[in-house]
Amino acid sequence: MRHFEGDMHEGDVFAINDPYAGGTHFSDVRLIRPIFADGKIIAFSQSNGHWSDVGGSVPGSFDVAAREMFREGLRITPVRLFDKRGLRKDVAHLIASNTRDPASIIGDIQAQAEATAVCEREILRLVNKYGRDTVETGLAAVQDYVERSARQRIAALPDGEWETVDYIDRDPAGGEGMIPIRIKMTIKGDRAIYDFTGSHPTIGSIYNSAFGATFSAVAAGMKTFFPDLPLNSGFYRCFDIIAPEGSIVDAKWPIAVTGFLMPFEKIMNSIYEMWSKLMPERALACAFNLEYLLTGGLDARSADKPIFMFYDWLPGGWGGRNGKDGSNVTTACFGTGLMSQPVEGQERANPILTTKCEILTDSSGPGKWRGGAGVEKVSRMLQAEKTVISYICDRERAVVWGIEGGLPSMPHGLTLQRAGGKPEERLGSIFSDVPIGEGDVFSRPTAGGGGFGDPLERDPRLVIEDIKDDYVSVARAAKDYGVVVQTIDAELCEYEVDKAATDALRARIRRERVAKVRLDPEIVAERYRSGALDTFDVIRQHAVILDWGTGALLPESTRQFREGFERRSVANWATN
């Protein structure tokens, strides 16, 4: 534990939420308990909870306009929360009183303390059975085994360098254009080196990453390609990171970093892309981006109008793989252990009714192996007062991409339909503290994963199965896959491929598609505004990025997106 001075004793439990030590949210508070055996600390047990809204400037603590950590929440350096006499109520109540829902926070503290106690009990059980020396020797041996195994596998790979770039959508405090995260991976002997030189400086929002989060993202992305190895510090010994100080991947205090998961996921997907070249049998296209929705106010369903905090995230699609479609409706690469929350529980605790939550047709990135499918969730505000909504997400402009000729998915972004029949508003993928009222309806999709391989090479029989499962529409089967499908009886899932028409359409798409990708973006934008093109056409056929609310062209974002599209998709297409 960093920044703690003083002795530790049995029974102590410390609260901490220092993101510069490990990359956690300021609103994520962990409890850490030192575990003693024979009077010596042999391990630490910890539990991570989400004490939402710890002193934040907006409900949920996600203020996307925050430039410094002082607007993100209460910074809790290591502080003794439990000692041998039990809970230190003065400290606990100090923390809880800096939230909008102190009673729930006290409950969270007690639950986390019990979780750390379970870990302590199990470690001490092993110590009592085998002795402290044996347990410590075993723990060290497991770490050494992982290091040795990882190094052997890296050494068996060819030395070389691989480079890529992925983007954060924007700097809300800056001009138009996506924010690059550049990575060069070098394999040299039995080590991997990740160099982030050339990545953008920190930006004027919470979408910055401290070094601890960047380190975690590298480890998580690389570990995906070593699925059979345990994850411990032995794995960390086989790679190095070069991160320019003051860049978006090495933010220094007091830069805001609550939204670190946005660069985190870009780093993970970039590492997927580079390792897919090294291990093509495990190749994986880009996954959707995790999103957080936070709505808070007064629950007017009860006479006392208690504060409510609706904290929601959705699953989406993972990238297509070499020889297999991507996983459908799966939690994001950041925190794959998180499951979607049941709407029944949400509705009981919050004045929000879910009116729709279903797999989103055509959200999968097309490919020889398509990406997994995303979802769409629609919610309506019930009786509530003084309610605001915040949303943090990304890939509204840096749209989920395919590899080896695969196509992108679709943009993220939230839309709001005000009560009373007012025009629908597109709020996009990053905003905070927007007032909403009773009867307002908000909806958001999650993208599917990017496609793997040329979609014109997908077996038409698989396209038919996707249509039956509502993953792909008949119309986009033709546009994206060049498969012409005749509907016999949709209710009975009876469809038929027109082979001659499919062969002709695929040949025409091969002849024309490169020119479409290079068509003047202004022409594409005008066709979108006129209704001649939809969002999927703009992204998948023309690689153009627009303001999806107004249809205005974003020229710099388009240039950046097309650069990646040419490299990941066009360069791998056959033209005849």
Coordinates of C-alpha atoms in Angstrom, one line a residue:
M1 CA 0.0 0.0 0.0
R2 CA 1.3 3.4 -1.0
H3 CA 1.4 6.6 1.1
F4 CA 0.8 4.9 4.4
E5 CA 2.9 5.7 7.5
G6 CA 2.5 3.8 10.7
D7 CA 2.2 0.3 12.1
M8 CA -0.2 -2.4 10.9
H9 CA -1.9 -4.7 13.3
E10 CA -4.1 -7.7 13.2
G11 CA -7.7 -6.7 12.6
D12 CA -6.8 -3.6 10.7
V13 CA -8.7 -2.8 7.5
F14 CA -7.8 0.1 5.3
A15 CA -9.9 2.1 2.9
I16 CA -8.2 3.5 -0.3
N17 CA -9.2 4.7 -3.7
D18 CA -5.9 6.0 -5.0
P19 CA -6.0 5.6 -8.8
Y20 CA -2.3 6.5 -9.2
A21 CA -1.4 3.3 -7.4
G22 CA -3.7 1.0 -9.3
G23 CA -5.9 2.8 -11.7
T24 CA -9.3 2.6 -9.9
H25 CA -12.1 5.1 -10.2
F26 CA -12.2 7.8 -7.5
S27 CA -15.7 6.5 -6.9
D28 CA -14.4 2.9 -6.5
V29 CA -13.2 2.4 -3.0
R30 CA -11.4 -0.8 -2.0
L31 CA -10.8 -2.3 1.4
I32 CA -7.5 -3.9 2.1
R33 CA -6.8 -6.2 5.1
P34 CA -3.2 -7.2 6.0
I35 CA -3.0 -10.9 6.8
F36 CA -0.7 -11.9 9.6
A37 CA 0.9 -15.3 10.4
D38 CA 3.4 -15.8 13.2
G39 CA 3.4 -12.0 13.6
K40 CA 4.4 -11.3 10.0
I41 CA 2.4 -9.9 7.1
I42 CA 2.3 -12.7 4.5
A43 CA -0.4 -11.3 2.2
F44 CA -3.1 -8.7 1.7
S45 CA -6.8 -9.5 1.1
Q46 CA -8.9 -6.9 -0.7
S47 CA -12.4 -6.3 -1.9
N48 CA -13.4 -3.7 -4.5
G49 CA -16.7 -2.1 -4.2
H50 CA -18.3 0.8 -6.0
W51 CA -19.2 3.4 -3.4
S52 CA -20.9 5.4 -6.1
D53 CA -20.9 9.2 -5.7
V54 CA -18.1 9.7 -3.2
G55 CA -18.1 13.4 -3.1
G56 CA -18.5 13.9 -6.8
S57 CA -19.8 17.1 -8.5
V58 CA -22.6 15.1 -10.2
P59 CA -24.7 12.1 -9.1
G60 CA -22.5 9.0 -9.7
S61 CA -19.2 11.1 -9.7
F62 CA -18.7 10.9 -13.5
D63 CA -18.3 14.6 -14.4
V64 CA -17.1 14.3 -18.0
A65 CA -16.0 18.0 -18.0
A66 CA -13.7 17.5 -15.0
R67 CA -10.1 18.5 -15.7
E68 CA -8.8 17.9 -12.2
M69 CA -9.4 15.2 -9.7
F70 CA -10.9 17.7 -7.2
R71 CA -14.2 17.5 -9.2
E72 CA -14.2 13.7 -9.4
G73 CA -14.8 12.9 -5.8
L74 CA -13.3 12.6 -2.4
R75 CA -9.7 11.2 -2.6
I76 CA -9.2 8.6 0.1
T77 CA -5.6 7.9 0.8
P78 CA -5.0 4.8 2.9
V79 CA -6.9 5.3 6.1
R80 CA -7.6 2.8 8.9
L81 CA -11.3 2.0 8.8
F82 CA -11.3 -1.1 11.0
D83 CA -9.0 -1.9 13.9
K84 CA -9.0 -4.6 16.6
R85 CA -12.0 -2.8 18.3
G86 CA -14.0 -3.0 15.1
L87 CA -15.4 -0.3 12.8
R88 CA -14.1 3.2 13.4
K89 CA -17.5 4.9 13.1
D90 CA -16.1 8.4 12.9
V91 CA -14.0 7.6 9.8
A92 CA -16.8 5.5 8.2
H93 CA -19.4 8.3 8.7
L94 CA -17.0 10.9 7.4
I95 CA -16.8 9.0 4.2
A96 CA -20.5 8.1 4.0
S97 CA -21.5 11.7 4.7
N98 CA -19.7 12.8 1.6
T99 CA -22.1 10.8 -0.5
R100 CA -25.7 11.3 -1.6
D101 CA -26.8 7.9 0.0
P102 CA -24.8 7.5 3.2
A103 CA -26.9 4.6 4.6
S104 CA -26.1 2.4 1.6
I105 CA -22.4 3.3 1.9
I106 CA -22.2 2.0 5.4
G107 CA -23.8 -1.2 4.2
D108 CA -21.2 -1.5 1.4
I109 CA -18.4 -0.9 3.9
Q110 CA -19.6 -3.8 6.1
A111 CA -20.1 -6.1 3.2
Q112 CA -16.6 -5.4 1.8
A113 CA -15.0 -6.0 5.3
E114 CA -16.7 -9.4 5.5
A115 CA -15.4 -10.2 2.0
T116 CA -11.8 -9.5 3.0
A117 CA -12.3 -11.6 6.2
V118 CA -13.3 -14.6 4.0
C119 CA -10.0 -14.3 2.1
E120 CA -8.0 -13.9 5.4
R121 CA -9.7 -17.0 6.9
E122 CA -8.9 -19.2 3.8
I123 CA -5.2 -18.1 3.7
L124 CA -4.8 -18.7 7.4
R125 CA -6.4 -22.1 7.0
L126 CA -3.7 -23.0 4.5
V127 CA -1.0 -21.6 6.9
N128 CA -2.4 -23.7 9.8
K129 CA -2.4 -26.8 7.7
Y130 CA 0.9 -26.5 5.9
G131 CA 2.9 -23.9 7.8
R132 CA 3.8 -20.3 6.8
D133 CA 7.0 -21.2 5.1
T134 CA 5.4 -23.7 2.9
V135 CA 2.6 -21.4 1.9
E136 CA 5.0 -18.5 1.1
T137 CA 7.2 -20.9 -0.9
G138 CA 4.2 -22.1 -2.8
L139 CA 3.0 -18.6 -3.6
A140 CA 6.4 -17.6 -4.9
A141 CA 6.8 -20.8 -6.9
V142 CA 3.5 -20.2 -8.7
Q143 CA 4.6 -16.7 -9.7
D144 CA 8.0 -18.0 -10.9
Y145 CA 6.2 -20.7 -12.9
V146 CA 4.1 -18.2 -14.7
E147 CA 7.1 -16.0 -15.5
R148 CA 9.1 -18.9 -16.8
S149 CA 6.2 -20.2 -18.9
A150 CA 5.4 -16.8 -20.4
R151 CA 9.0 -16.1 -21.2
Q152 CA 9.4 -19.5 -22.9
R153 CA 6.4 -18.8 -25.1
I154 CA 7.6 -15.3 -26.0
A155 CA 11.1 -16.6 -26.8
A156 CA 9.5 -19.1 -29.3
L157 CA 8.0 -16.2 -31.3
P158 CA 9.9 -14.3 -34.0
D159 CA 11.6 -11.1 -32.9
G160 CA 10.2 -8.0 -34.5
E161 CA 8.1 -4.8 -34.2
W162 CA 4.3 -4.3 -34.6
E163 CA 2.5 -1.0 -34.5
T164 CA -1.0 0.3 -34.4
V165 CA -3.1 3.2 -33.3
D166 CA -6.6 3.5 -31.8
Y167 CA -8.5 6.5 -30.7
I168 CA -10.6 8.2 -28.0
D169 CA -13.5 9.9 -29.8
R170 CA -12.7 13.5 -28.8
D171 CA -11.5 16.0 -26.3
P172 CA -14.6 17.8 -25.2
A173 CA -12.5 20.8 -24.3
G174 CA -10.8 20.8 -27.7
G175 CA -11.5 20.8 -31.4
E176 CA -12.8 18.2 -33.8
G177 CA -10.6 15.1 -34.3
M178 CA -10.0 11.9 -32.5
I179 CA -7.4 11.4 -29.8
P180 CA -4.7 8.9 -30.8
I181 CA -3.2 6.2 -28.5
R182 CA -0.2 4.8 -30.4
I183 CA 1.5 1.6 -29.5
K184 CA 4.6 -0.1 -30.8
M185 CA 5.2 -3.6 -29.6
T186 CA 8.7 -5.1 -29.8
I187 CA 9.4 -8.8 -29.2
K188 CA 13.0 -9.2 -28.3
G189 CA 14.1 -12.6 -26.9
D190 CA 11.9 -13.5 -24.1
R191 CA 10.4 -10.1 -23.4
A192 CA 7.8 -7.8 -24.9
I193 CA 8.1 -4.0 -24.8
Y194 CA 5.2 -1.7 -25.3
D195 CA 6.1 1.8 -26.4
F196 CA 3.3 4.5 -26.3
T197 CA 5.5 7.3 -27.7
G198 CA 3.4 9.5 -30.0
S199 CA 0.2 9.2 -27.9
H200 CA -1.8 12.3 -27.3
P201 CA -1.2 14.6 -24.3
T202 CA -3.8 14.4 -21.5
I203 CA -7.2 15.9 -22.5
G204 CA -9.7 18.2 -20.9
S205 CA -12.0 15.5 -19.6
I206 CA -12.0 12.4 -17.3
Y207 CA -10.8 10.2 -20.2
N208 CA -7.2 10.0 -19.1
S209 CA -5.2 7.0 -17.8
A210 CA -2.8 7.0 -15.0
F211 CA 0.2 4.7 -15.4
G212 CA -1.3 2.0 -13.1
A213 CA -4.4 1.7 -15.4
T214 CA -2.2 1.6 -18.5
F215 CA -0.1 -1.2 -17.0
S216 CA -3.3 -3.1 -16.2
A217 CA -4.6 -2.7 -19.7
V218 CA -1.4 -4.0 -21.2
A219 CA -1.4 -7.0 -18.9
A220 CA -5.1 -7.8 -19.5
G221 CA -4.8 -7.5 -23.3
M222 CA -1.6 -9.7 -23.5
K223 CA -3.0 -12.2 -21.0
T224 CA -5.9 -12.9 -23.4
F225 CA -3.4 -14.7 -25.7
F226 CA -2.1 -16.8 -22.8
P227 CA -5.5 -18.1 -21.5
D228 CA -4.1 -21.2 -19.7
L229 CA -1.6 -19.3 -17.5
P230 CA -2.6 -18.1 -14.1
L231 CA -2.5 -14.3 -13.8
N232 CA -0.1 -13.1 -11.1
S233 CA 2.9 -10.9 -10.8
G234 CA 5.1 -13.4 -12.5
F235 CA 3.3 -12.6 -15.7
Y236 CA 4.1 -8.9 -15.2
R237 CA 7.8 -9.6 -15.2
C238 CA 7.9 -10.5 -18.9
F239 CA 7.0 -7.1 -20.4
D240 CA 8.1 -3.5 -20.1
I241 CA 6.1 -0.3 -20.8
I242 CA 7.4 3.0 -22.1
A243 CA 4.7 5.7 -21.5
P244 CA 5.5 9.4 -22.1
E245 CA 4.9 11.4 -19.0
G246 CA 1.9 13.8 -19.3
S247 CA 0.4 11.7 -22.1
I248 CA -3.1 10.3 -22.1
V249 CA -1.6 7.0 -20.9
D250 CA 0.5 8.5 -18.1
A251 CA -1.6 11.2 -16.5
K252 CA -0.1 12.8 -13.4
W253 CA -1.8 14.2 -10.4
P254 CA -4.1 16.2 -10.3
I255 CA -5.3 15.4 -13.9
A256 CA -8.8 13.8 -13.9
V257 CA -8.8 10.1 -14.6
T258 CA -12.2 8.7 -13.5
G259 CA -12.9 7.7 -17.1
F260 CA -9.7 5.8 -17.5
L261 CA -11.6 2.7 -18.8
M262 CA -11.9 4.5 -22.2
P263 CA -8.2 4.5 -22.9
F264 CA -8.0 1.1 -21.1
E265 CA -10.2 -0.5 -23.7
K266 CA -8.4 1.1 -26.6
I267 CA -5.1 -0.3 -25.3
M268 CA -6.6 -3.8 -24.8
N269 CA -8.0 -3.9 -28.3
S270 CA -4.8 -2.5 -29.8
I271 CA -2.9 -5.4 -28.1
Y272 CA -5.5 -7.8 -29.5
E273 CA -4.8 -6.5 -33.0
M274 CA -1.0 -6.8 -32.7
W275 CA -1.0 -10.2 -31.0
S276 CA -3.4 -11.4 -33.7
K277 CA -0.6 -11.0 -36.1
L278 CA 1.7 -13.1 -33.9
M279 CA -0.9 -15.7 -33.0
P280 CA -3.3 -15.8 -35.9
E281 CA -5.0 -18.9 -34.6
R282 CA -6.2 -16.7 -31.7
A283 CA -6.9 -13.6 -33.7
L284 CA -9.6 -11.3 -32.4
A285 CA -11.2 -8.2 -33.9
C286 CA -12.2 -5.1 -31.8
A287 CA -14.8 -5.5 -29.1
F288 CA -17.5 -3.0 -28.2
N289 CA -16.8 -0.3 -25.6
L290 CA -18.2 -0.5 -22.1
E291 CA -20.6 2.3 -21.3
Y292 CA -21.8 3.7 -17.9
L293 CA -25.2 5.3 -17.4
L294 CA -25.9 7.2 -14.2
T295 CA -29.2 8.7 -13.3
G296 CA -29.9 10.3 -9.9
G297 CA -32.6 12.3 -8.2
L298 CA -35.5 12.0 -5.8
D299 CA -37.8 9.0 -6.0
A300 CA -41.3 10.5 -5.9
R301 CA -42.9 7.1 -5.7
S302 CA -42.5 7.3 -1.9
A303 CA -43.8 10.1 0.3
D304 CA -40.4 10.8 1.8
K305 CA -38.8 11.1 -1.7
P306 CA -35.5 9.3 -1.0
I307 CA -32.4 9.9 -3.2
F308 CA -32.0 7.2 -5.8
M309 CA -28.9 6.4 -7.9
F310 CA -29.5 4.3 -11.1
Y311 CA -26.1 3.0 -12.2
D312 CA -26.3 0.8 -15.3
W313 CA -24.1 -0.8 -17.9
L314 CA -24.9 -3.0 -20.8
P315 CA -23.3 -6.0 -22.6
G316 CA -22.4 -5.9 -26.3
G317 CA -20.5 -7.8 -28.9
W318 CA -16.9 -9.1 -29.0
G319 CA -14.9 -9.2 -32.1
G320 CA -15.0 -11.9 -34.7
R321 CA -12.3 -14.5 -34.4
N322 CA -10.3 -16.6 -36.8
G323 CA -12.7 -19.5 -37.5
K324 CA -15.5 -18.4 -35.1
D325 CA -18.0 -15.6 -34.7
G326 CA -17.6 -13.2 -31.9
S327 CA -19.4 -13.6 -28.6
N328 CA -22.9 -12.1 -28.5
V329 CA -24.2 -9.9 -25.7
T330 CA -21.2 -10.3 -23.5
T331 CA -19.7 -7.9 -20.9
A332 CA -16.9 -5.8 -22.1
C333 CA -13.2 -6.7 -22.2
F334 CA -12.9 -4.4 -19.2
G335 CA -14.2 -6.5 -16.3
T336 CA -15.6 -9.6 -18.0
G337 CA -16.7 -10.9 -14.6
L338 CA -19.4 -8.3 -14.5
M339 CA -22.9 -9.5 -15.4
S340 CA -25.7 -7.4 -16.7
Q341 CA -28.0 -6.2 -14.0
P342 CA -31.6 -7.6 -13.9
V343 CA -34.1 -5.0 -14.9
E344 CA -36.6 -6.3 -12.3
G345 CA -34.2 -5.3 -9.5
Q346 CA -33.4 -2.0 -11.1
E347 CA -37.1 -1.1 -11.4
R348 CA -37.7 -2.0 -7.7
A349 CA -35.0 0.3 -6.5
N350 CA -35.4 3.1 -9.0
P351 CA -38.2 5.1 -10.6
I352 CA -37.2 3.9 -14.1
L353 CA -39.1 1.5 -16.3
T354 CA -37.3 -0.6 -18.9
T355 CA -39.6 -0.8 -21.9
K356 CA -37.1 -2.6 -24.2
C357 CA -34.0 -4.6 -23.8
E358 CA -33.2 -6.9 -26.8
I359 CA -30.4 -8.0 -29.2
L360 CA -29.9 -5.3 -31.8
T361 CA -30.2 -6.6 -35.4
D362 CA -27.3 -5.7 -37.7
S363 CA -25.2 -4.5 -34.8
S364 CA -22.6 -7.2 -35.5
G365 CA -19.6 -6.1 -37.6
P366 CA -19.8 -8.1 -40.9
G367 CA -17.0 -10.5 -41.7
K368 CA -16.2 -14.0 -42.9
W369 CA -16.6 -14.4 -39.2
R370 CA -19.0 -11.8 -37.9
G371 CA -18.6 -9.9 -34.6
G372 CA -20.9 -10.7 -31.7
A373 CA -24.2 -8.8 -31.4
G374 CA -25.0 -5.9 -29.2
V375 CA -28.2 -4.8 -27.5
E376 CA -30.6 -1.9 -27.3
K377 CA -32.1 -0.8 -24.0
V378 CA -34.9 1.8 -23.7
S379 CA -36.0 3.2 -20.4
R380 CA -38.7 5.6 -19.2
M381 CA -38.6 7.9 -16.2
L382 CA -41.4 7.4 -13.7
Q383 CA -42.3 9.6 -10.8
A384 CA -39.1 11.5 -9.9
E385 CA -37.9 15.0 -9.1
K386 CA -34.6 16.9 -9.6
T387 CA -33.3 14.1 -11.8
V388 CA -30.2 14.3 -14.0
I389 CA -28.6 11.8 -16.3
S390 CA -24.9 11.3 -17.2
Y391 CA -23.3 9.0 -19.7
I392 CA -19.8 7.9 -20.4
C393 CA -19.0 5.8 -23.4
D394 CA -16.9 6.0 -26.5
R395 CA -16.6 4.7 -30.1
E396 CA -19.2 7.1 -31.4
R397 CA -16.5 8.2 -33.8
A398 CA -13.7 5.7 -33.3
V399 CA -16.3 3.1 -34.3
V400 CA -15.6 -0.6 -33.4
W401 CA -13.4 -1.9 -36.2
G402 CA -12.8 -5.2 -38.0
I403 CA -9.6 -6.8 -39.0
E404 CA -8.2 -8.9 -41.9
G405 CA -10.9 -7.4 -44.2
G406 CA -13.7 -7.4 -41.7
L407 CA -16.1 -4.4 -41.4
P408 CA -16.9 -2.1 -38.5
S409 CA -20.0 -2.3 -36.3
M410 CA -21.9 0.9 -35.5
P411 CA -21.6 4.1 -33.4
H412 CA -22.5 4.3 -29.8
G413 CA -24.6 7.1 -28.4
L414 CA -27.7 7.9 -26.3
T415 CA -30.9 9.5 -27.5
L416 CA -33.5 11.2 -25.4
Q417 CA -37.2 11.6 -26.2
R418 CA -38.8 14.3 -24.0
A419 CA -42.4 13.8 -22.8
G420 CA -45.0 15.7 -24.7
G421 CA -43.9 14.6 -28.2
K422 CA -40.9 16.9 -28.5
P423 CA -38.3 16.1 -31.2
E424 CA -35.8 13.3 -30.2
E425 CA -32.4 14.6 -29.0
R426 CA -29.2 12.8 -29.7
L427 CA -27.0 13.4 -26.6
G428 CA -24.2 11.2 -27.9
S429 CA -21.6 9.2 -25.9
I430 CA -20.3 11.7 -23.4
F431 CA -22.3 14.1 -21.3
S432 CA -23.0 14.9 -17.6
D433 CA -25.8 16.4 -15.5
V434 CA -28.5 16.7 -18.1
P435 CA -31.9 17.3 -16.5
I436 CA -34.7 14.8 -17.3
G437 CA -38.2 14.5 -16.1
E438 CA -41.2 12.2 -15.6
G439 CA -42.2 10.6 -18.9
D440 CA -38.9 11.2 -20.7
V441 CA -37.6 8.2 -22.6
F442 CA -33.9 7.4 -23.1
S443 CA -32.4 4.7 -25.3
R444 CA -29.0 3.5 -26.1
P445 CA -27.5 0.7 -28.2
T446 CA -24.3 -1.1 -27.6
A447 CA -22.2 -2.0 -30.7
G448 CA -21.4 -5.4 -31.8
G449 CA -17.9 -6.6 -32.3
G450 CA -15.9 -6.0 -35.4
G451 CA -15.8 -8.5 -38.2
F452 CA -12.9 -10.8 -39.0
G453 CA -12.1 -11.6 -42.6
D454 CA -13.8 -10.4 -45.8
P455 CA -17.6 -10.6 -45.4
L456 CA -18.0 -11.6 -49.1
E457 CA -16.3 -14.9 -48.1
R458 CA -18.9 -15.8 -45.5
D459 CA -20.8 -18.9 -46.2
P460 CA -24.3 -17.9 -47.3
R461 CA -25.7 -20.7 -45.1
L462 CA -24.3 -18.9 -42.1
V463 CA -25.9 -15.7 -43.2
I464 CA -29.3 -17.5 -43.4
E465 CA -28.8 -18.7 -39.8
D466 CA -28.0 -15.1 -38.7
I467 CA -31.2 -13.9 -40.4
K468 CA -33.2 -16.6 -38.5
D469 CA -31.7 -15.5 -35.3
D470 CA -32.4 -11.8 -36.0
Y471 CA -28.6 -11.0 -35.9
V472 CA -28.7 -9.8 -39.5
S473 CA -31.6 -8.4 -41.6
V474 CA -32.4 -9.5 -45.1
A475 CA -31.5 -6.0 -46.4
R476 CA -28.0 -5.9 -44.8
A477 CA -27.3 -9.5 -45.8
A478 CA -27.3 -8.1 -49.3
K479 CA -25.4 -4.8 -48.6
D480 CA -22.8 -6.2 -46.2
Y481 CA -22.4 -9.8 -47.3
G482 CA -23.6 -9.7 -50.9
V483 CA -26.0 -12.5 -50.1
V484 CA -29.4 -12.2 -51.8
V485 CA -32.1 -13.9 -49.7
Q486 CA -35.6 -14.7 -50.6
T487 CA -38.1 -14.8 -47.7
I488 CA -40.4 -17.8 -47.9
D489 CA -42.1 -17.5 -44.5
A490 CA -40.5 -15.3 -41.9
E491 CA -42.7 -16.6 -39.1
L492 CA -41.4 -20.1 -39.8
C493 CA -37.9 -18.9 -40.4
E494 CA -37.9 -20.1 -43.9
Y495 CA -35.4 -18.3 -46.2
E496 CA -33.6 -19.3 -49.3
V497 CA -30.4 -18.0 -51.0
D498 CA -30.6 -16.9 -54.6
K499 CA -27.3 -18.3 -55.7
A500 CA -27.1 -16.7 -59.1
A501 CA -28.1 -13.3 -57.8
T502 CA -25.6 -13.7 -54.9
D503 CA -22.7 -14.5 -57.2
A504 CA -23.6 -11.4 -59.4
L505 CA -24.0 -9.1 -56.4
R506 CA -20.7 -10.2 -54.8
A507 CA -18.8 -9.7 -58.0
R508 CA -20.3 -6.1 -58.3
I509 CA -19.4 -5.3 -54.7
R510 CA -15.8 -6.4 -55.2
R511 CA -15.5 -4.1 -58.3
E512 CA -17.0 -1.1 -56.6
R513 CA -16.2 -1.2 -52.9
V514 CA -12.8 0.4 -52.9
A515 CA -14.0 3.4 -54.8
K516 CA -16.9 3.8 -52.4
V517 CA -14.5 3.9 -49.4
R518 CA -12.6 6.7 -51.1
L519 CA -15.7 8.7 -52.2
D520 CA -15.6 12.4 -51.3
P521 CA -16.8 12.5 -47.7
E522 CA -18.9 15.6 -48.4
I523 CA -20.9 13.7 -51.0
V524 CA -21.5 10.9 -48.4
A525 CA -22.6 13.4 -45.7
E526 CA -25.1 15.0 -48.1
R527 CA -26.6 11.6 -49.1
Y528 CA -26.9 10.8 -45.4
R529 CA -28.8 14.0 -44.7
S530 CA -31.1 13.4 -47.6
G531 CA -31.9 9.9 -46.4
A532 CA -30.3 8.1 -49.3
L533 CA -27.8 6.5 -46.9
D534 CA -28.2 5.2 -43.4
T535 CA -25.6 5.0 -40.6
F536 CA -24.5 1.5 -41.5
D537 CA -23.9 2.5 -45.2
V538 CA -21.9 5.6 -44.1
I539 CA -19.7 3.5 -41.8
R540 CA -19.3 0.2 -43.6
Q541 CA -19.4 1.3 -47.3
H542 CA -17.8 4.7 -47.1
A543 CA -15.8 4.9 -43.8
V544 CA -17.1 8.3 -43.1
I545 CA -17.6 9.8 -39.6
L546 CA -20.5 12.3 -39.1
D547 CA -22.2 14.1 -36.3
W548 CA -24.9 11.5 -36.1
G549 CA -27.4 14.0 -34.9
T550 CA -27.0 16.7 -37.5
G551 CA -25.3 14.7 -40.3
A552 CA -22.5 17.3 -40.5
L553 CA -19.2 15.9 -41.7
L554 CA -16.3 15.5 -39.2
P555 CA -13.4 15.8 -41.7
E556 CA -10.5 15.1 -39.3
S557 CA -12.2 12.2 -37.6
T558 CA -13.1 10.8 -41.1
R559 CA -9.4 11.1 -42.2
Q560 CA -8.3 9.2 -39.1
F561 CA -11.0 6.6 -39.4
R562 CA -10.3 6.0 -43.1
E563 CA -6.6 5.5 -42.4
G564 CA -7.4 2.6 -40.0
F565 CA -10.1 1.3 -42.4
E566 CA -7.7 1.1 -45.3
R567 CA -5.1 -0.8 -43.2
R568 CA -7.4 -3.2 -41.4
S569 CA -10.1 -3.8 -44.1
V570 CA -9.3 -2.5 -47.6
A571 CA -5.8 -3.9 -47.7
N572 CA -7.1 -7.4 -47.2
W573 CA -9.9 -7.3 -49.8
A574 CA -9.8 -9.3 -53.1
T575 CA -10.9 -7.1 -56.0
N576 CA -12.1 -9.9 -58.3

